[in-house]
Amino acid sequence: MKQYVVDAFADRIFEGNPAAVCLPCTWPSDQQMLAIARENQLPETAFAVHEGPDWHLRWFAPTGEVSLCGHATLAAAYAICRFAEPESEKLLFQTLSGPLTVRRQGELFELDFPVYSLKQLEVTDQITDALGARPREVWRARDLVCIFDDPRTVMELEPDLDKVKALKGALMQVTAPGTGTEYDCVSRTFAPKMGLPEDPVCGSGHCHIVPY
């Protein structure tokens, strides 16, 4: 079985969000995949197996299997198109979150990801204490999403990760509108429940942020 390390959401190495990609001929056991993810100690390890007309994709963090991961899907698509199917311009992945499509346009890869339905929650003192700043709004789907007005507040947050871990939601997404034309928003992802203080870039987090 070959394994690759791909830096997603970046145009050069040692930037973006790294993911390991394994392309076995048949599925390893769940215990083996978790052991590989723990050995890698990367945010995610993707396992992709070609079955029938499609690729089947699973993601493992060092703490266990996850239901959706954006950057590891992008990394898997890159590895497949680079090393397994260089002629492919479209990949369909069968996953725990349903079918996911990745399209290649030259050197660029485009993900088609699901939209989470958000429910608004009360802004509590517990959330404020965990983040060290009071968000304007709080929403929840898979993750907890905290909305701030000022992007500088988002960038300067120093959350108490033990308190973040005690909150609802798989991950903590924090975001604010961008200040100019270069970015629509700024965002950060805190992931202590997955064994990560902060995820460098979270693709599935934007399945929450973009609908908002």
PDB file of C-alpha atoms in Angstrom:
ATOM      1  CA  MET A   1       0.000   0.000   0.000  1.00  0.00           C
ATOM      2  CA  LYS A   2       1.335   3.406  -0.965  1.00  0.00           C
ATOM      3  CA  GLN A   3       0.892   6.485   1.176  1.00  0.00           C
ATOM      4  CA  TYR A   4       1.286  10.128   0.182  1.00  0.00           C
ATOM      5  CA  VAL A   5       1.272  13.350   2.183  1.00  0.00           C
ATOM      6  CA  VAL A   6      -0.494  16.228   0.436  1.00  0.00           C
ATOM      7  CA  ASP A   7      -0.695  19.862   1.565  1.00  0.00           C
ATOM      8  CA  ALA A   8      -4.272  20.916   0.754  1.00  0.00           C
ATOM      9  CA  PHE A   9      -5.505  24.490   0.306  1.00  0.00           C
ATOM     10  CA  ALA A  10      -2.007  25.665  -0.640  1.00  0.00           C
ATOM     11  CA  ASP A  11       0.057  26.283  -3.770  1.00  0.00           C
ATOM     12  CA  ARG A  12       3.399  25.256  -2.248  1.00  0.00           C
ATOM     13  CA  ILE A  13       4.668  22.583   0.119  1.00  0.00           C
ATOM     14  CA  PHE A  14       4.768  23.028   3.892  1.00  0.00           C
ATOM     15  CA  GLU A  15       1.706  25.300   3.828  1.00  0.00           C
ATOM     16  CA  GLY A  16      -2.047  24.712   3.977  1.00  0.00           C
ATOM     17  CA  ASN A  17      -3.409  21.656   5.780  1.00  0.00           C
ATOM     18  CA  PRO A  18      -1.510  18.354   5.434  1.00  0.00           C
ATOM     19  CA  ALA A  19      -3.304  15.041   4.976  1.00  0.00           C
ATOM     20  CA  ALA A  20      -1.984  11.538   4.457  1.00  0.00           C
ATOM     21  CA  VAL A  21      -3.560   9.595   1.591  1.00  0.00           C
ATOM     22  CA  CYS A  22      -3.434   5.795   1.444  1.00  0.00           C
ATOM     23  CA  LEU A  23      -4.433   3.966  -1.748  1.00  0.00           C
ATOM     24  CA  PRO A  24      -4.742   0.277  -0.797  1.00  0.00           C
ATOM     25  CA  CYS A  25      -6.052  -2.353  -3.212  1.00  0.00           C
ATOM     26  CA  THR A  26      -8.474  -3.628  -0.564  1.00  0.00           C
ATOM     27  CA  TRP A  27      -9.678  -2.187   2.706  1.00  0.00           C
ATOM     28  CA  PRO A  28      -7.468  -2.554   5.763  1.00  0.00           C
ATOM     29  CA  SER A  29      -9.336  -3.285   8.975  1.00  0.00           C
ATOM     30  CA  ASP A  30     -10.737  -0.375  10.967  1.00  0.00           C
ATOM     31  CA  GLN A  31      -8.126  -1.073  13.628  1.00  0.00           C
ATOM     32  CA  GLN A  32      -5.330  -0.905  11.049  1.00  0.00           C
ATOM     33  CA  MET A  33      -6.609   2.358   9.579  1.00  0.00           C
ATOM     34  CA  LEU A  34      -6.847   3.937  13.016  1.00  0.00           C
ATOM     35  CA  ALA A  35      -3.343   2.719  13.876  1.00  0.00           C
ATOM     36  CA  ILE A  36      -1.979   4.268  10.666  1.00  0.00           C
ATOM     37  CA  ALA A  37      -3.738   7.566  11.434  1.00  0.00           C
ATOM     38  CA  ARG A  38      -2.284   7.575  14.943  1.00  0.00           C
ATOM     39  CA  GLU A  39       1.174   6.808  13.586  1.00  0.00           C
ATOM     40  CA  ASN A  40       0.895   9.643  11.050  1.00  0.00           C
ATOM     41  CA  GLN A  41      -0.203  12.182  13.681  1.00  0.00           C
ATOM     42  CA  LEU A  42      -1.679  14.404  10.963  1.00  0.00           C
ATOM     43  CA  PRO A  43      -5.106  16.052  11.213  1.00  0.00           C
ATOM     44  CA  GLU A  44      -6.554  13.390   8.893  1.00  0.00           C
ATOM     45  CA  THR A  45      -5.536  10.265   7.002  1.00  0.00           C
ATOM     46  CA  ALA A  46      -7.665   9.384   3.970  1.00  0.00           C
ATOM     47  CA  PHE A  47      -8.114   5.835   2.685  1.00  0.00           C
ATOM     48  CA  ALA A  48      -9.382   5.500  -0.895  1.00  0.00           C
ATOM     49  CA  VAL A  49     -10.221   2.179  -2.557  1.00  0.00           C
ATOM     50  CA  HIS A  50     -11.436   1.802  -6.152  1.00  0.00           C
ATOM     51  CA  GLU A  51     -14.565  -0.355  -6.152  1.00  0.00           C
ATOM     52  CA  GLY A  52     -16.679  -0.634  -9.294  1.00  0.00           C
ATOM     53  CA  PRO A  53     -16.960   2.642 -11.216  1.00  0.00           C
ATOM     54  CA  ASP A  54     -16.265   4.874  -8.206  1.00  0.00           C
ATOM     55  CA  TRP A  55     -13.756   5.450  -5.463  1.00  0.00           C
ATOM     56  CA  HIS A  56     -14.779   4.776  -1.873  1.00  0.00           C
ATOM     57  CA  LEU A  57     -13.288   7.121   0.690  1.00  0.00           C
ATOM     58  CA  ARG A  58     -12.944   7.058   4.474  1.00  0.00           C
ATOM     59  CA  TRP A  59     -11.209   9.488   6.818  1.00  0.00           C
ATOM     60  CA  PHE A  60      -9.483   8.821  10.124  1.00  0.00           C
ATOM     61  CA  ALA A  61      -8.188  11.312  12.665  1.00  0.00           C
ATOM     62  CA  PRO A  62      -5.809  10.051  15.361  1.00  0.00           C
ATOM     63  CA  THR A  63      -8.846   9.806  17.660  1.00  0.00           C
ATOM     64  CA  GLY A  64     -11.103   7.837  15.292  1.00  0.00           C
ATOM     65  CA  GLU A  65     -13.106   7.849  12.068  1.00  0.00           C
ATOM     66  CA  VAL A  66     -14.818  11.085  10.982  1.00  0.00           C
ATOM     67  CA  SER A  67     -17.893  11.497   8.796  1.00  0.00           C
ATOM     68  CA  LEU A  68     -16.652  14.311   6.544  1.00  0.00           C
ATOM     69  CA  CYS A  69     -13.310  15.962   5.833  1.00  0.00           C
ATOM     70  CA  GLY A  70     -12.704  18.560   3.151  1.00  0.00           C
ATOM     71  CA  HIS A  71      -8.939  18.872   3.017  1.00  0.00           C
ATOM     72  CA  ALA A  72      -8.356  15.103   3.046  1.00  0.00           C
ATOM     73  CA  THR A  73     -10.865  14.695   0.192  1.00  0.00           C
ATOM     74  CA  LEU A  74      -8.972  17.297  -1.807  1.00  0.00           C
ATOM     75  CA  ALA A  75      -5.701  15.544  -0.958  1.00  0.00           C
ATOM     76  CA  ALA A  76      -7.105  12.157  -2.008  1.00  0.00           C
ATOM     77  CA  ALA A  77      -8.292  13.564  -5.334  1.00  0.00           C
ATOM     78  CA  TYR A  78      -4.873  15.062  -6.001  1.00  0.00           C
ATOM     79  CA  ALA A  79      -3.064  11.804  -5.168  1.00  0.00           C
ATOM     80  CA  ILE A  80      -5.390   9.741  -7.366  1.00  0.00           C
ATOM     81  CA  CYS A  81      -5.106  12.113 -10.323  1.00  0.00           C
ATOM     82  CA  ARG A  82      -1.343  12.380  -9.902  1.00  0.00           C
ATOM     83  CA  PHE A  83      -0.441   8.742  -9.309  1.00  0.00           C
ATOM     84  CA  ALA A  84      -3.383   6.442 -10.161  1.00  0.00           C
ATOM     85  CA  GLU A  85      -5.639   8.046 -12.796  1.00  0.00           C
ATOM     86  CA  PRO A  86      -3.757  10.923 -14.463  1.00  0.00           C
ATOM     87  CA  GLU A  87      -6.387  11.142 -17.194  1.00  0.00           C
ATOM     88  CA  SER A  88      -9.316  11.700 -14.806  1.00  0.00           C
ATOM     89  CA  GLU A  89     -11.005  15.101 -14.737  1.00  0.00           C
ATOM     90  CA  LYS A  90     -13.825  14.102 -12.377  1.00  0.00           C
ATOM     91  CA  LEU A  91     -13.873  11.770  -9.388  1.00  0.00           C
ATOM     92  CA  LEU A  92     -16.922  10.495  -7.518  1.00  0.00           C
ATOM     93  CA  PHE A  93     -16.249   9.404  -3.949  1.00  0.00           C
ATOM     94  CA  GLN A  94     -18.702   7.250  -2.007  1.00  0.00           C
ATOM     95  CA  THR A  95     -18.457   8.255   1.661  1.00  0.00           C
ATOM     96  CA  LEU A  96     -20.241   8.182   5.010  1.00  0.00           C
ATOM     97  CA  SER A  97     -21.669  11.605   4.087  1.00  0.00           C
ATOM     98  CA  GLY A  98     -22.947  10.409   0.718  1.00  0.00           C
ATOM     99  CA  PRO A  99     -21.464  10.865  -2.763  1.00  0.00           C
ATOM    100  CA  LEU A 100     -18.885  13.661  -3.096  1.00  0.00           C
ATOM    101  CA  THR A 101     -17.642  14.990  -6.424  1.00  0.00           C
ATOM    102  CA  VAL A 102     -14.234  16.486  -7.150  1.00  0.00           C
ATOM    103  CA  ARG A 103     -13.521  18.118 -10.510  1.00  0.00           C
ATOM    104  CA  ARG A 104     -10.084  18.915 -11.863  1.00  0.00           C
ATOM    105  CA  GLN A 105      -9.443  21.994 -13.969  1.00  0.00           C
ATOM    106  CA  GLY A 106      -5.781  21.977 -14.891  1.00  0.00           C
ATOM    107  CA  GLU A 107      -3.850  22.276 -11.643  1.00  0.00           C
ATOM    108  CA  LEU A 108      -6.957  23.254  -9.650  1.00  0.00           C
ATOM    109  CA  PHE A 109      -9.404  20.946  -7.872  1.00  0.00           C
ATOM    110  CA  GLU A 110     -13.003  21.880  -7.037  1.00  0.00           C
ATOM    111  CA  LEU A 111     -14.981  20.160  -4.274  1.00  0.00           C
ATOM    112  CA  ASP A 112     -18.764  19.774  -4.298  1.00  0.00           C
ATOM    113  CA  PHE A 113     -19.658  19.435  -0.618  1.00  0.00           C
ATOM    114  CA  PRO A 114     -22.951  19.218   1.313  1.00  0.00           C
ATOM    115  CA  VAL A 115     -24.582  22.136   3.121  1.00  0.00           C
ATOM    116  CA  TYR A 116     -25.313  21.834   6.825  1.00  0.00           C
ATOM    117  CA  SER A 117     -28.636  23.106   8.166  1.00  0.00           C
ATOM    118  CA  LEU A 118     -27.880  25.478  11.045  1.00  0.00           C
ATOM    119  CA  LYS A 119     -29.893  26.064  14.211  1.00  0.00           C
ATOM    120  CA  GLN A 120     -29.382  29.284  16.168  1.00  0.00           C
ATOM    121  CA  LEU A 121     -28.438  28.947  19.834  1.00  0.00           C
ATOM    122  CA  GLU A 122     -28.214  31.339  22.755  1.00  0.00           C
ATOM    123  CA  VAL A 123     -24.894  33.113  23.280  1.00  0.00           C
ATOM    124  CA  THR A 124     -24.005  31.749  26.707  1.00  0.00           C
ATOM    125  CA  ASP A 125     -21.410  32.729  29.289  1.00  0.00           C
ATOM    126  CA  GLN A 126     -19.938  29.239  28.881  1.00  0.00           C
ATOM    127  CA  ILE A 127     -19.202  29.907  25.199  1.00  0.00           C
ATOM    128  CA  THR A 128     -17.856  33.386  25.944  1.00  0.00           C
ATOM    129  CA  ASP A 129     -15.583  32.053  28.680  1.00  0.00           C
ATOM    130  CA  ALA A 130     -14.273  29.292  26.414  1.00  0.00           C
ATOM    131  CA  LEU A 131     -13.372  31.716  23.623  1.00  0.00           C
ATOM    132  CA  GLY A 132     -12.316  34.681  25.727  1.00  0.00           C
ATOM    133  CA  ALA A 133     -14.608  36.951  23.684  1.00  0.00           C
ATOM    134  CA  ARG A 134     -18.370  37.215  23.231  1.00  0.00           C
ATOM    135  CA  PRO A 135     -19.668  36.290  19.763  1.00  0.00           C
ATOM    136  CA  ARG A 136     -22.575  38.166  18.215  1.00  0.00           C
ATOM    137  CA  GLU A 137     -24.362  34.946  17.247  1.00  0.00           C
ATOM    138  CA  VAL A 138     -23.966  31.208  17.801  1.00  0.00           C
ATOM    139  CA  TRP A 139     -25.251  28.481  15.486  1.00  0.00           C
ATOM    140  CA  ARG A 140     -24.961  24.705  15.480  1.00  0.00           C
ATOM    141  CA  ALA A 141     -25.100  21.796  13.070  1.00  0.00           C
ATOM    142  CA  ARG A 142     -22.382  19.152  13.320  1.00  0.00           C
ATOM    143  CA  ASP A 143     -20.108  21.900  14.657  1.00  0.00           C
ATOM    144  CA  LEU A 144     -20.623  24.938  16.850  1.00  0.00           C
ATOM    145  CA  VAL A 145     -20.334  28.147  14.789  1.00  0.00           C
ATOM    146  CA  CYS A 146     -19.568  31.478  16.479  1.00  0.00           C
ATOM    147  CA  ILE A 147     -20.049  34.700  14.518  1.00  0.00           C
ATOM    148  CA  PHE A 148     -18.006  37.829  15.260  1.00  0.00           C
ATOM    149  CA  ASP A 149     -18.181  41.274  13.662  1.00  0.00           C
ATOM    150  CA  ASP A 150     -14.457  42.042  13.555  1.00  0.00           C
ATOM    151  CA  PRO A 151     -11.981  39.715  11.808  1.00  0.00           C
ATOM    152  CA  ARG A 152      -9.247  40.937  14.146  1.00  0.00           C
ATOM    153  CA  THR A 153     -11.160  39.430  17.053  1.00  0.00           C
ATOM    154  CA  VAL A 154     -11.180  36.078  15.284  1.00  0.00           C
ATOM    155  CA  MET A 155      -7.468  36.224  14.517  1.00  0.00           C
ATOM    156  CA  GLU A 156      -6.549  37.214  18.086  1.00  0.00           C
ATOM    157  CA  LEU A 157      -8.629  34.591  19.909  1.00  0.00           C
ATOM    158  CA  GLU A 158      -6.774  32.480  22.470  1.00  0.00           C
ATOM    159  CA  PRO A 159      -9.467  30.035  23.583  1.00  0.00           C
ATOM    160  CA  ASP A 160      -9.388  27.782  26.614  1.00  0.00           C
ATOM    161  CA  LEU A 161      -9.350  24.445  24.796  1.00  0.00           C
ATOM    162  CA  ASP A 162     -10.511  22.439  27.808  1.00  0.00           C
ATOM    163  CA  LYS A 163     -13.605  24.653  27.980  1.00  0.00           C
ATOM    164  CA  VAL A 164     -14.085  24.435  24.195  1.00  0.00           C
ATOM    165  CA  LYS A 165     -13.949  20.645  24.476  1.00  0.00           C
ATOM    166  CA  ALA A 166     -16.810  20.741  26.989  1.00  0.00           C
ATOM    167  CA  LEU A 167     -19.122  22.590  24.575  1.00  0.00           C
ATOM    168  CA  LYS A 168     -21.591  21.023  22.163  1.00  0.00           C
ATOM    169  CA  GLY A 169     -20.572  20.253  18.603  1.00  0.00           C
ATOM    170  CA  ALA A 170     -17.789  18.201  17.067  1.00  0.00           C
ATOM    171  CA  LEU A 171     -15.620  21.226  16.207  1.00  0.00           C
ATOM    172  CA  MET A 172     -15.644  24.922  17.038  1.00  0.00           C
ATOM    173  CA  GLN A 173     -15.851  27.207  13.993  1.00  0.00           C
ATOM    174  CA  VAL A 174     -15.303  30.940  14.498  1.00  0.00           C
ATOM    175  CA  THR A 175     -15.756  33.428  11.682  1.00  0.00           C
ATOM    176  CA  ALA A 176     -16.231  37.084  10.777  1.00  0.00           C
ATOM    177  CA  PRO A 177     -16.829  38.970   7.506  1.00  0.00           C
ATOM    178  CA  GLY A 178     -13.772  39.941   5.481  1.00  0.00           C
ATOM    179  CA  THR A 179     -12.662  43.563   5.462  1.00  0.00           C
ATOM    180  CA  GLY A 180     -12.109  44.034   1.729  1.00  0.00           C
ATOM    181  CA  THR A 181     -12.435  42.415  -1.666  1.00  0.00           C
ATOM    182  CA  GLU A 182      -9.730  39.768  -1.189  1.00  0.00           C
ATOM    183  CA  TYR A 183     -11.655  37.592   1.293  1.00  0.00           C
ATOM    184  CA  ASP A 184     -15.353  37.021   1.904  1.00  0.00           C
ATOM    185  CA  CYS A 185     -14.693  35.950   5.479  1.00  0.00           C
ATOM    186  CA  VAL A 186     -12.007  34.919   7.923  1.00  0.00           C
ATOM    187  CA  SER A 187     -12.312  31.710   9.915  1.00  0.00           C
ATOM    188  CA  ARG A 188     -10.563  29.490  12.419  1.00  0.00           C
ATOM    189  CA  THR A 189     -11.316  25.957  13.592  1.00  0.00           C
ATOM    190  CA  PHE A 190     -10.619  24.619  17.071  1.00  0.00           C
ATOM    191  CA  ALA A 191     -10.708  20.827  17.341  1.00  0.00           C
ATOM    192  CA  PRO A 192      -9.734  19.598  20.827  1.00  0.00           C
ATOM    193  CA  LYS A 193     -12.241  16.729  20.612  1.00  0.00           C
ATOM    194  CA  MET A 194     -10.216  15.397  17.678  1.00  0.00           C
ATOM    195  CA  GLY A 195      -6.919  15.808  19.497  1.00  0.00           C
ATOM    196  CA  LEU A 196      -6.033  19.026  17.631  1.00  0.00           C
ATOM    197  CA  PRO A 197      -5.744  22.436  19.287  1.00  0.00           C
ATOM    198  CA  GLU A 198      -6.480  24.115  15.939  1.00  0.00           C
ATOM    199  CA  ASP A 199      -7.055  22.776  12.421  1.00  0.00           C
ATOM    200  CA  PRO A 200      -4.949  24.783   9.919  1.00  0.00           C
ATOM    201  CA  VAL A 201      -7.798  24.894   7.355  1.00  0.00           C
ATOM    202  CA  CYS A 202     -11.137  23.100   7.704  1.00  0.00           C
ATOM    203  CA  GLY A 203     -13.006  22.353   4.483  1.00  0.00           C
ATOM    204  CA  SER A 204     -16.045  20.784   6.157  1.00  0.00           C
ATOM    205  CA  GLY A 205     -16.209  23.766   8.511  1.00  0.00           C
ATOM    206  CA  HIS A 206     -17.102  25.904   5.527  1.00  0.00           C
ATOM    207  CA  CYS A 207     -20.118  23.658   4.943  1.00  0.00           C
ATOM    208  CA  HIS A 208     -21.385  25.525   8.029  1.00  0.00           C
ATOM    209  CA  ILE A 209     -19.924  28.983   7.364  1.00  0.00           C
ATOM    210  CA  VAL A 210     -20.936  29.409   3.716  1.00  0.00           C
ATOM    211  CA  PRO A 211     -24.669  28.688   4.326  1.00  0.00           C
ATOM    212  CA  TYR A 212     -24.659  31.320   7.089  1.00  0.00           C
TER     213      TYR A 212
END
